[in-house]
Short mmCIF file of C-alpha atoms and ligand atoms in Angstrom, two decimals:
data_model
loop_
_atom_site.label_atom_id
_atom_site.label_comp_id
_atom_site.label_asym_id
_atom_site.label_seq_id
_atom_site.Cartn_x
_atom_site.Cartn_y
_atom_site.Cartn_z
CA MET A 18 0.00 0.00 0.00
CA LYS A 19 2.58 2.56 1.14
CA GLU A 20 4.88 1.78 -1.77
CA ASN A 21 2.24 3.23 -4.11
CA VAL A 22 2.33 6.63 -2.39
CA LYS A 23 4.68 8.82 -4.40
CA GLU A 24 4.89 11.68 -1.92
CA ILE A 25 3.41 12.54 1.46
CA LEU A 26 1.44 15.75 0.98
CA LEU A 27 0.02 16.20 4.50
CA THR A 28 1.40 14.45 7.54
CA GLU A 29 -0.70 13.08 10.37
CA GLU A 30 0.47 16.00 12.54
CA GLN A 31 -0.38 18.65 9.94
CA ILE A 32 -3.86 17.20 9.49
CA ALA A 33 -4.49 17.02 13.25
CA ALA A 34 -3.39 20.62 13.80
CA ARG A 35 -5.53 22.00 10.95
CA VAL A 36 -8.59 19.98 12.01
CA LYS A 37 -8.30 21.45 15.51
CA GLU A 38 -8.22 24.96 14.04
CA LEU A 39 -11.27 24.28 11.91
CA GLY A 40 -13.05 22.83 14.93
CA ALA A 41 -12.40 26.00 16.91
CA GLN A 42 -13.64 28.20 14.05
CA LEU A 43 -16.79 26.12 13.65
CA THR A 44 -17.42 26.14 17.40
CA ALA A 45 -17.52 29.95 17.24
CA GLU A 46 -19.75 29.88 14.13
CA TYR A 47 -22.36 27.51 15.57
CA GLU A 48 -22.46 28.62 19.21
CA GLY A 49 -26.11 28.73 20.31
CA LYS A 50 -27.41 27.29 17.01
CA ASP A 51 -29.30 24.06 16.48
CA LEU A 52 -26.65 22.21 14.46
CA VAL A 53 -26.84 19.10 12.31
CA VAL A 54 -23.53 17.93 10.88
CA VAL A 55 -24.09 16.00 7.65
CA ALA A 56 -21.16 13.78 6.68
CA LEU A 57 -20.78 12.40 3.18
CA LEU A 58 -19.63 8.81 3.51
CA LYS A 59 -17.43 7.06 3.02
CA GLY A 60 -14.43 9.32 2.51
CA CYS A 61 -15.46 11.86 5.11
CA ALA A 62 -15.68 9.38 8.00
CA TRP A 63 -12.10 9.90 9.18
CA PHE A 64 -12.28 13.70 8.92
CA VAL A 65 -15.73 14.09 10.48
CA THR A 66 -14.91 12.05 13.57
CA ASP A 67 -11.85 14.19 14.26
CA LEU A 68 -13.58 17.45 13.31
CA THR A 69 -16.66 16.95 15.47
CA ARG A 70 -14.49 15.99 18.44
CA ALA A 71 -12.71 19.32 17.97
CA MET A 72 -16.07 21.14 18.14
CA ASP A 73 -17.15 21.99 21.66
CA LEU A 74 -20.90 22.23 21.00
CA PRO A 75 -24.09 20.21 21.17
CA MET A 76 -24.86 18.80 17.73
CA ARG A 77 -26.42 15.97 15.82
CA VAL A 78 -24.31 14.02 13.36
CA ASP A 79 -25.95 12.27 10.44
CA PHE A 80 -24.65 10.51 7.35
CA MET A 81 -25.35 10.35 3.65
CA VAL A 82 -23.80 8.08 1.10
CA ALA A 83 -23.45 9.87 -2.22
CA SER A 84 -21.22 8.88 -5.05
CA SER A 85 -20.21 10.26 -8.39
CA TYR A 86 -17.02 8.27 -8.79
CA GLY A 87 -16.59 4.86 -10.32
CA ASP A 88 -13.23 3.31 -9.75
CA GLY A 89 -11.51 5.95 -11.87
CA THR A 90 -9.94 9.22 -10.83
CA THR A 91 -12.32 11.73 -12.42
CA THR A 92 -15.95 12.52 -11.69
CA SER A 93 -18.75 10.96 -13.69
CA GLY A 94 -20.66 14.23 -13.27
CA LYS A 95 -23.71 12.56 -11.75
CA VAL A 96 -24.33 12.25 -8.03
CA ASN A 97 -26.29 9.30 -6.72
CA VAL A 98 -27.67 9.25 -3.19
CA LYS A 99 -27.38 5.70 -1.93
CA LEU A 100 -28.28 6.43 1.69
CA ASP A 101 -30.23 9.46 2.87
CA LEU A 102 -30.32 11.26 6.22
CA SER A 103 -32.24 9.73 9.09
CA CYS A 104 -33.28 13.10 10.55
CA ASP A 105 -35.32 16.09 9.47
CA ILE A 106 -33.22 19.21 8.85
CA GLU A 107 -36.03 21.74 8.48
CA GLY A 108 -35.18 24.83 10.56
CA LYS A 109 -31.77 23.43 11.55
CA HIS A 110 -28.34 24.81 10.82
CA VAL A 111 -26.68 22.28 8.55
CA LEU A 112 -22.95 21.83 8.10
CA LEU A 113 -22.18 19.59 5.13
CA VAL A 114 -18.81 17.85 5.46
CA ASP A 115 -16.72 16.10 2.83
CA ASP A 116 -13.14 14.94 2.50
CA ILE A 117 -12.39 16.89 -0.66
CA ILE A 118 -13.98 19.34 -3.08
CA ASP A 119 -12.74 18.70 -6.59
CA SER A 120 -15.04 19.51 -9.54
CA GLY A 121 -17.60 20.83 -7.04
CA VAL A 122 -20.34 18.60 -8.46
CA THR A 123 -20.95 16.66 -5.23
CA PHE A 124 -21.33 19.71 -2.98
CA ALA A 125 -23.52 21.47 -5.57
CA ALA A 126 -25.88 18.52 -6.00
CA ILE A 127 -26.18 17.65 -2.32
CA SER A 128 -26.55 21.31 -1.30
CA ASP A 129 -29.41 21.77 -3.78
CA MET A 130 -31.09 18.66 -2.44
CA LEU A 131 -30.72 19.69 1.20
CA LYS A 132 -31.87 23.29 0.57
CA GLU A 133 -35.24 21.95 -0.60
CA ARG A 134 -35.72 20.65 2.94
CA LYS A 135 -35.61 24.23 4.27
CA PRO A 136 -32.69 24.27 6.72
CA ALA A 137 -32.15 27.53 8.64
CA SER A 138 -28.70 27.68 7.02
CA LEU A 139 -26.41 25.44 5.01
CA LYS A 140 -22.63 25.68 4.96
CA THR A 141 -19.94 23.39 3.64
CA VAL A 142 -16.54 22.28 4.89
CA ALA A 143 -13.98 20.21 3.00
CA LEU A 144 -10.67 19.04 4.37
CA CYS A 145 -8.99 19.39 0.96
CA ASP A 146 -9.73 21.69 -1.94
CA LYS A 147 -8.45 21.03 -5.46
CA ALA A 148 -9.36 24.57 -6.40
CA ALA A 149 -7.87 24.40 -9.89
CA ARG A 150 -10.33 21.68 -10.94
CA ARG A 151 -13.60 23.41 -10.13
CA ILE A 152 -16.12 23.36 -12.98
CA ASN A 153 -19.02 25.22 -11.34
CA GLY A 154 -17.43 28.12 -9.47
CA LEU A 155 -18.69 26.77 -6.15
CA ASP A 156 -16.34 27.01 -3.17
CA ALA A 157 -16.62 25.42 0.25
CA ASP A 158 -17.27 27.82 3.14
CA TYR A 159 -14.46 26.24 5.16
CA VAL A 160 -11.40 24.50 3.74
CA GLY A 161 -8.60 22.67 5.51
CA PHE A 162 -5.96 22.70 2.79
CA VAL A 163 -5.83 23.95 -0.78
CA ILE A 164 -3.94 21.24 -2.62
CA PRO A 165 -2.42 20.84 -6.08
CA ASP A 166 -4.16 18.94 -8.87
CA ALA A 167 -2.96 15.42 -8.09
CA PHE A 168 -4.85 12.29 -7.13
CA ILE A 169 -4.50 11.85 -3.39
CA VAL A 170 -5.26 9.03 -0.97
CA GLY A 171 -5.33 8.46 2.77
CA TYR A 172 -7.20 9.81 5.82
CA GLY A 173 -10.43 8.60 4.22
CA LEU A 174 -9.59 9.33 0.60
CA ASP A 175 -9.59 6.24 -1.58
CA TYR A 176 -8.54 4.90 -4.90
CA ALA A 177 -10.89 2.04 -5.90
CA GLN A 178 -11.93 1.78 -2.21
CA GLU A 179 -8.39 1.23 -0.97
CA TYR A 180 -5.86 3.40 0.90
CA ARG A 181 -8.50 5.06 3.15
CA ASN A 182 -6.76 3.86 6.31
CA LEU A 183 -3.43 5.58 5.66
CA PRO A 184 -3.01 8.04 8.57
CA TYR A 185 -1.56 10.74 6.27
CA ILE A 186 -2.56 12.11 2.86
CA GLY A 187 -0.28 11.24 -0.03
CA VAL A 188 -0.12 11.52 -3.79
CA LEU A 189 -0.91 8.19 -5.43
CA ASP A 190 1.72 7.03 -7.90
CA PRO A 191 0.05 7.49 -11.34
CA LYS A 192 1.35 4.07 -12.39
CA VAL A 193 -1.39 2.59 -10.16
CA TYR A 194 -4.19 3.97 -12.35
CA ALA A 195 -2.36 4.34 -15.67
P1 IMP B 218 -16.35 16.49 -6.79
O1 IMP B 218 -17.78 16.11 -6.88
O2 IMP B 218 -15.67 16.42 -8.13
O3 IMP B 218 -16.11 17.82 -6.10
O4 IMP B 218 -15.59 15.37 -6.00
C1 IMP B 218 -15.79 15.12 -4.68
C2 IMP B 218 -15.53 13.67 -4.40
O5 IMP B 218 -14.61 13.11 -5.33
C3 IMP B 218 -14.88 13.47 -3.05
O6 IMP B 218 -15.86 13.23 -2.07
C4 IMP B 218 -14.02 12.26 -3.26
O7 IMP B 218 -14.77 11.09 -2.97
C5 IMP B 218 -13.69 12.24 -4.72
N1 IMP B 218 -12.33 12.74 -5.02
C6 IMP B 218 -11.99 13.86 -5.67
N2 IMP B 218 -10.67 14.00 -5.79
C7 IMP B 218 -10.14 12.93 -5.15
C8 IMP B 218 -8.77 12.50 -4.90
O8 IMP B 218 -7.77 13.12 -5.27
N3 IMP B 218 -8.65 11.34 -4.22
C9 IMP B 218 -9.70 10.60 -3.78
N4 IMP B 218 -10.98 10.97 -3.98
C10 IMP B 218 -11.19 12.12 -4.68
MG1 MG B 219 -16.40 11.28 -1.47
#
């Protein structure tokens, strides 16, 4: 597994420090608000568990499974919801969490879907942002790291469902998907 990581982009320590900062910022943002954290599985699982533990607030945490990727490295452009929320978000402040914003298609589609349910507010946070690849001009409200345009794995991010359990984020050797 590790031999296919060409370069470590973000160490375990760098990720932990940045997640703590984001947690503090979000604690200030959502103080006194009825918050529902919506995590987009599976990639976000590692990030959201650390992020919510860095947020000193009452909250609900719920999950959605949405996918636009096959086993390739670029988006198919369509977002399928395979598992929906188990709670009602009407009138709640919703924080949508994902591991990475790339084309922006996932956040755009899920945000549109959730807005129809009339939340009091809807904001987005992504641990990583491949800003150069955006196709719809949509940015996340909170971003952990702006990263270069390379296919990355680890800390939840997968290639063909593998590598999620690496504790750091690394650039996958292109020979793996060539
Ligand atoms: P978007 O819809 O193109 O913004 O892509 C968001 C989703 O694509 C993320 O939730 C990831 O599952 C996946 N993704 C995008 N870039 C990468 C990457 O470099 N490594 C692993 N997954 C990625
Ligand atoms: Mg994902």
